[in-house]
CSV table of C-alpha atoms in Angstrom, one decimal:
chain,number,residue,atom,x,y,z
M,225,MET,CA,-4.6,-11.9,-5.4
M,226,GLU,CA,-1.3,-10.0,-5.3
M,227,VAL,CA,0.4,-10.2,-1.9
M,228,ILE,CA,2.5,-7.1,-1.7
M,229,PRO,CA,5.2,-6.8,1.1
M,230,ALA,CA,5.7,-3.4,2.5
M,231,ILE,CA,8.9,-1.5,3.4
M,232,ASP,CA,8.3,1.7,5.5
M,233,LEU,CA,11.4,3.9,5.5
M,234,LEU,CA,12.1,6.2,8.4
M,235,GLY,CA,15.6,7.7,8.7
M,236,GLY,CA,16.8,5.2,6.1
M,237,GLN,CA,15.7,2.2,8.2
M,238,CYS,CA,13.0,-0.3,7.7
M,239,VAL,CA,10.3,0.3,10.4
M,240,ARG,CA,6.7,-0.3,11.2
M,241,LEU,CA,4.3,2.1,12.9
M,242,TYR,CA,1.3,1.4,15.1
M,243,GLN,CA,-1.8,3.2,13.7
M,244,GLY,CA,0.5,5.6,11.9
M,245,ASP,CA,2.0,6.9,15.1
M,246,TYR,CA,5.6,8.1,14.4
M,247,GLN,CA,6.3,7.9,18.2
M,248,GLN,CA,5.6,4.2,18.1
M,249,ALA,CA,8.1,3.3,15.3
M,250,GLN,CA,9.6,-0.1,15.7
M,251,VAL,CA,12.9,-0.7,13.7
M,252,PHE,CA,12.9,-4.1,12.1
M,253,ASN,CA,16.0,-3.8,9.9
M,254,ASP,CA,18.6,-1.1,9.1
M,255,ASP,CA,19.2,-2.5,5.6
M,256,PRO,CA,16.1,-2.0,3.5
M,257,VAL,CA,17.8,-3.2,0.3
M,258,GLN,CA,18.5,-6.6,1.9
M,259,VAL,CA,14.9,-6.7,3.1
M,260,ALA,CA,13.7,-6.0,-0.4
M,261,ARG,CA,15.8,-8.8,-1.8
M,262,THR,CA,14.4,-11.2,0.8
M,263,TRP,CA,10.8,-10.4,-0.2
M,264,ALA,CA,11.6,-10.7,-3.9
M,265,GLU,CA,13.3,-14.1,-3.3
M,266,GLN,CA,10.2,-15.3,-1.4
M,267,GLY,CA,8.0,-14.8,-4.5
M,268,ALA,CA,6.7,-11.2,-4.2
M,269,THR,CA,5.5,-9.8,-7.5
M,270,ARG,CA,5.5,-6.2,-6.4
M,271,LEU,CA,7.0,-4.2,-3.5
M,272,HIS,CA,5.3,-1.4,-1.6
M,273,VAL,CA,7.6,1.3,-0.2
M,274,VAL,CA,6.5,4.3,1.9
M,275,ASP,CA,8.8,7.2,2.6
M,276,LEU,CA,7.5,8.1,6.1
M,277,ASP,CA,9.9,11.0,6.4
M,278,GLY,CA,8.6,12.3,3.0
M,279,ALA,CA,5.0,11.9,4.0
M,280,LYS,CA,5.6,14.1,7.1
M,281,GLN,CA,7.8,16.7,5.3
M,282,GLY,CA,5.9,16.9,2.0
M,283,GLU,CA,8.8,16.0,-0.2
M,284,SER,CA,10.9,12.9,-1.0
M,285,VAL,CA,13.5,12.3,1.7
M,286,ASN,CA,14.6,8.7,1.3
M,287,LEU,CA,15.2,8.9,-2.5
M,288,GLY,CA,18.7,7.4,-2.2
M,289,ALA,CA,17.4,4.3,-0.4
M,290,ILE,CA,14.5,3.9,-2.8
M,291,ALA,CA,16.9,4.1,-5.8
M,292,LYS,CA,19.0,1.3,-4.3
M,293,ILE,CA,15.9,-0.9,-3.6
M,294,ALA,CA,14.7,-0.4,-7.2
M,295,ALA,CA,18.1,-1.3,-8.6
M,296,ALA,CA,18.5,-4.4,-6.4
M,297,ILE,CA,15.3,-6.3,-7.4
M,298,ASP,CA,13.6,-7.3,-10.6
M,299,ILE,CA,10.0,-6.8,-9.5
M,300,PRO,CA,8.0,-3.6,-9.8
M,301,VAL,CA,8.3,-1.1,-7.0
M,302,GLN,CA,5.5,1.3,-6.0
M,303,VAL,CA,6.3,4.2,-3.7
M,304,GLY,CA,4.3,6.7,-1.7
M,305,GLY,CA,5.1,9.4,0.8
M,306,GLY,CA,5.6,13.1,0.1
M,307,LEU,CA,4.7,13.1,-3.6
M,308,ARG,CA,3.1,16.5,-4.1
M,309,THR,CA,4.6,17.7,-7.4
M,310,VAL,CA,5.1,16.4,-10.9
M,311,ALA,CA,8.9,16.8,-10.4
M,312,SER,CA,8.9,14.6,-7.3
M,313,VAL,CA,7.1,11.8,-9.2
M,314,THR,CA,9.4,12.2,-12.2
M,315,GLN,CA,12.3,11.9,-9.9
M,316,LEU,CA,11.1,8.6,-8.6
M,317,PHE,CA,10.5,7.2,-12.1
M,318,ASP,CA,14.0,8.3,-13.1
M,319,VAL,CA,15.5,6.0,-10.4
M,320,GLY,CA,13.5,2.9,-11.5
M,321,VAL,CA,10.2,3.1,-9.6
M,322,GLU,CA,7.3,1.6,-11.5
M,323,ARG,CA,4.3,3.2,-9.8
M,324,ALA,CA,3.8,6.4,-7.7
M,325,ILE,CA,1.2,6.7,-5.0
M,326,ILE,CA,-0.4,10.1,-4.4
M,327,GLY,CA,-1.9,10.7,-1.0
M,328,THR,CA,-2.3,14.2,0.5
M,329,ALA,CA,-2.1,15.9,-2.9
M,330,ALA,CA,-5.2,13.9,-4.1
M,331,VAL,CA,-7.2,15.8,-1.4
M,332,GLU,CA,-5.5,19.1,-1.6
M,333,ASN,CA,-4.6,19.3,-5.3
M,334,PRO,CA,-6.7,16.8,-7.4
M,335,ASP,CA,-5.7,18.6,-10.6
M,336,LEU,CA,-2.2,17.2,-9.9
M,337,VAL,CA,-3.5,13.7,-10.1
M,338,THR,CA,-5.2,14.5,-13.5
M,339,GLU,CA,-1.9,15.9,-14.8
M,340,LEU,CA,0.1,13.0,-13.6
M,341,CYS,CA,-2.3,10.4,-15.0
M,342,ALA,CA,-2.1,12.1,-18.4
M,343,LYS,CA,1.7,12.3,-18.3
M,344,TYR,CA,2.3,8.8,-16.9
M,345,PRO,CA,-0.8,6.6,-17.8
M,346,GLY,CA,-1.1,3.4,-15.8
M,347,ARG,CA,1.6,4.4,-13.4
M,348,ILE,CA,-0.3,6.6,-10.9
M,349,ALA,CA,-2.1,5.1,-7.9
M,350,VAL,CA,-3.9,7.1,-5.2
M,351,GLY,CA,-3.5,6.1,-1.5
M,352,ILE,CA,-6.6,6.7,0.5
M,353,ASP,CA,-5.9,6.5,4.2
M,354,ALA,CA,-9.1,6.6,6.2
M,355,ARG,CA,-9.7,7.4,9.9
M,356,ASN,CA,-13.4,6.7,10.8
M,357,GLY,CA,-14.3,6.9,7.1
M,358,LYS,CA,-12.6,10.3,6.5
M,359,VAL,CA,-9.4,10.8,4.6
M,360,ALA,CA,-6.2,11.5,6.7
M,361,THR,CA,-3.4,13.6,5.2
M,362,LYS,CA,0.2,14.7,5.8
M,363,GLY,CA,1.5,11.4,7.0
M,364,TRP,CA,-1.8,10.7,8.9
M,365,LEU,CA,-1.1,13.7,11.2
M,366,GLU,CA,-4.3,15.5,10.0
M,367,THR,CA,-7.8,14.3,9.2
M,368,SER,CA,-9.8,16.0,6.5
M,369,ALA,CA,-13.5,16.4,6.1
M,370,VAL,CA,-13.4,14.4,2.9
M,371,LEU,CA,-15.1,11.0,2.9
M,372,ALA,CA,-13.0,8.1,1.7
M,373,THR,CA,-15.7,6.8,-0.6
M,374,ASP,CA,-16.2,10.3,-2.2
M,375,LEU,CA,-12.5,10.7,-2.9
M,376,ALA,CA,-12.3,7.2,-4.4
M,377,LYS,CA,-15.1,7.9,-6.8
M,378,GLN,CA,-13.5,11.2,-7.8
M,379,MET,CA,-10.1,9.6,-8.4
M,380,ALA,CA,-11.6,6.7,-10.3
M,381,THR,CA,-12.7,9.2,-13.0
M,382,GLN,CA,-9.2,10.8,-13.2
M,383,GLY,CA,-7.5,7.7,-14.7
M,384,VAL,CA,-5.6,6.4,-11.8
M,385,ALA,CA,-4.4,2.8,-12.0
M,386,ALA,CA,-5.5,1.7,-8.6
M,387,ILE,CA,-6.8,2.8,-5.2
M,388,ILE,CA,-4.7,1.7,-2.2
M,389,TYR,CA,-7.0,1.8,0.8
M,390,THR,CA,-5.6,1.9,4.3
M,391,ASP,CA,-7.8,1.7,7.5
M,392,ILE,CA,-5.6,3.6,9.9
M,393,HIS,CA,-7.2,2.1,13.0
M,394,ARG,CA,-6.1,-1.3,11.7
M,395,ASP,CA,-2.6,-0.4,10.5
M,396,GLY,CA,0.1,-2.2,12.5
M,397,THR,CA,-2.5,-3.6,14.9
M,398,MET,CA,-2.7,-7.2,13.4
M,399,ALA,CA,-6.5,-6.9,14.0
M,400,GLY,CA,-7.5,-8.0,10.5
M,401,PRO,CA,-8.5,-5.8,7.5
M,402,ASN,CA,-11.7,-3.8,7.5
M,403,LEU,CA,-13.6,-6.0,5.1
M,404,GLU,CA,-16.8,-4.0,5.2
M,405,ALA,CA,-15.1,-0.7,4.3
M,406,LEU,CA,-13.2,-2.4,1.5
M,407,ARG,CA,-16.4,-4.0,0.2
M,408,GLU,CA,-18.2,-0.6,0.2
M,409,LEU,CA,-15.3,1.2,-1.5
M,410,ALA,CA,-14.7,-1.4,-4.2
M,411,ALA,CA,-18.4,-1.5,-5.1
M,412,THR,CA,-18.4,2.2,-5.9
M,413,MET,CA,-15.9,2.0,-8.8
M,414,GLU,CA,-14.4,-0.1,-11.6
M,415,ILE,CA,-10.7,0.3,-10.9
M,416,PRO,CA,-8.7,-2.1,-8.7
M,417,VAL,CA,-8.5,-1.6,-5.0
M,418,ILE,CA,-5.5,-2.8,-3.0
M,419,ALA,CA,-6.2,-3.4,0.7
M,420,SER,CA,-3.8,-2.2,3.4
M,421,GLY,CA,-3.8,-2.3,7.2
M,422,GLY,CA,-4.4,-5.0,9.7
M,423,VAL,CA,-3.6,-8.1,7.7
M,424,SER,CA,-2.2,-10.5,10.3
M,425,SER,CA,-2.6,-14.1,9.1
M,426,LEU,CA,-3.2,-16.3,6.1
M,427,ALA,CA,-6.8,-16.4,7.1
M,428,ASP,CA,-7.1,-12.7,6.6
M,429,LEU,CA,-5.7,-13.0,3.1
M,430,VAL,CA,-8.1,-15.8,2.3
M,431,ASN,CA,-11.0,-13.6,3.5
M,432,LEU,CA,-9.8,-10.8,1.2
M,433,VAL,CA,-9.7,-13.3,-1.8
M,434,ALA,CA,-13.5,-13.3,-1.4
M,435,LEU,CA,-13.5,-9.7,-2.5
M,436,GLU,CA,-11.6,-10.2,-5.7
M,437,GLY,CA,-14.8,-10.5,-7.6
M,438,ILE,CA,-15.7,-6.9,-6.8
M,439,GLY,CA,-12.2,-5.5,-7.5
M,440,VAL,CA,-10.0,-6.0,-4.5
M,441,THR,CA,-7.0,-7.3,-6.4
M,442,GLY,CA,-4.2,-7.1,-3.9
M,443,ALA,CA,-3.2,-6.9,-0.2
M,444,ILE,CA,-0.3,-5.0,1.3
M,445,VAL,CA,1.3,-6.9,4.2
M,446,GLY,CA,3.6,-5.2,6.7
M,447,ARG,CA,4.1,-6.1,10.3
M,448,ALA,CA,2.9,-9.7,10.0
M,449,ILE,CA,5.7,-10.7,7.6
M,450,TYR,CA,8.3,-9.0,9.9
M,451,THR,CA,7.0,-10.8,13.0
M,452,GLY,CA,6.7,-14.1,11.2
M,453,ASP,CA,2.9,-14.4,11.7
M,454,ILE,CA,2.7,-14.6,7.9
M,455,ASN,CA,5.3,-16.5,5.8
M,456,LEU,CA,5.4,-14.5,2.6
M,457,ALA,CA,6.4,-17.4,0.4
M,458,GLU,CA,3.5,-19.6,1.7
M,459,ALA,CA,1.0,-16.7,1.4
M,460,VAL,CA,2.0,-16.1,-2.3
M,461,LYS,CA,1.5,-19.8,-3.0
M,462,ALA,CA,-1.8,-19.9,-1.2
M,463,VAL,CA,-3.6,-16.8,-2.5
M,464,GLY,CA,-1.3,-15.3,-5.2
M,465,PRO,CA,-2.0,-15.2,-8.9
M,466,GLN,CA,-0.3,-18.6,-9.4
M,467,ARG,CA,-2.3,-20.4,-6.7
M,468,LEU,CA,-3.3,-24.0,-7.7
M,469,GLN,CA,-7.0,-23.7,-6.7
M,470,ASP,CA,-9.5,-21.2,-5.5
M,471,VAL,CA,-9.6,-20.7,-1.8
M,472,PHE,CA,-12.7,-19.9,0.1
M,473,PRO,CA,-13.1,-17.6,3.2
M,474,ASP,CA,-14.3,-19.0,6.5
M,475,ASP,CA,-15.0,-17.3,9.8
M,476,GLY,CA,-11.5,-16.0,9.9
M,477,THR,CA,-10.3,-18.4,12.6
M,478,ALA,CA,-9.1,-21.3,10.5
M,479,ILE,CA,-8.4,-22.4,7.0
M,480,ALA,CA,-9.9,-25.7,5.9
């Protein structure tokens, strides 16, 4: 399983939110490039970057910082937040980003996803951010009537490379991922699902490994690697693609 560290950009700084609340932004570092280098040095095989300003404003805001991050590390970078036009995605790819994550536009303009997948095959993912099973949009400030499972099924037919599923109620809470929702989502389609939100311990990652067989291929880790609850290097060794042996989930309280 791919363990993917997250960098959330707000005002050019590396922050974490609590349940997507911009009023509860906690600054962890004012040098996101150095943070990116640290995660790459610790064995990350991919970096997840969210332009929080962009998600709110509907256009890329932190492009300069993203370009510096992509130039500073040798691992693929995927970026989401405010990508609602072909031009905004092309702009990202031009500065070295490997994969673009479409969120709000997947709900409001699904034809854009079709167009992007045709133009950039294998490089478009869709971020599905769910609140009580329904898709949230515009930086999680609004909740649509669209069911997460319905949107996932629709997007899977459009040619997207992966679905990144975030349970908003778990995000930033360190409460553990929503395994049941992930299981339900992954079972509905053939494309990879990347879990996001709530991962707080190595035990949580081990429990996610149990879902690899149905298509949950990665986990995005945010707050826990900044607080030290998860050591990224240890997590990559324990559950990453190069792990020495299969690991098995337990009740979530301990690792045998």
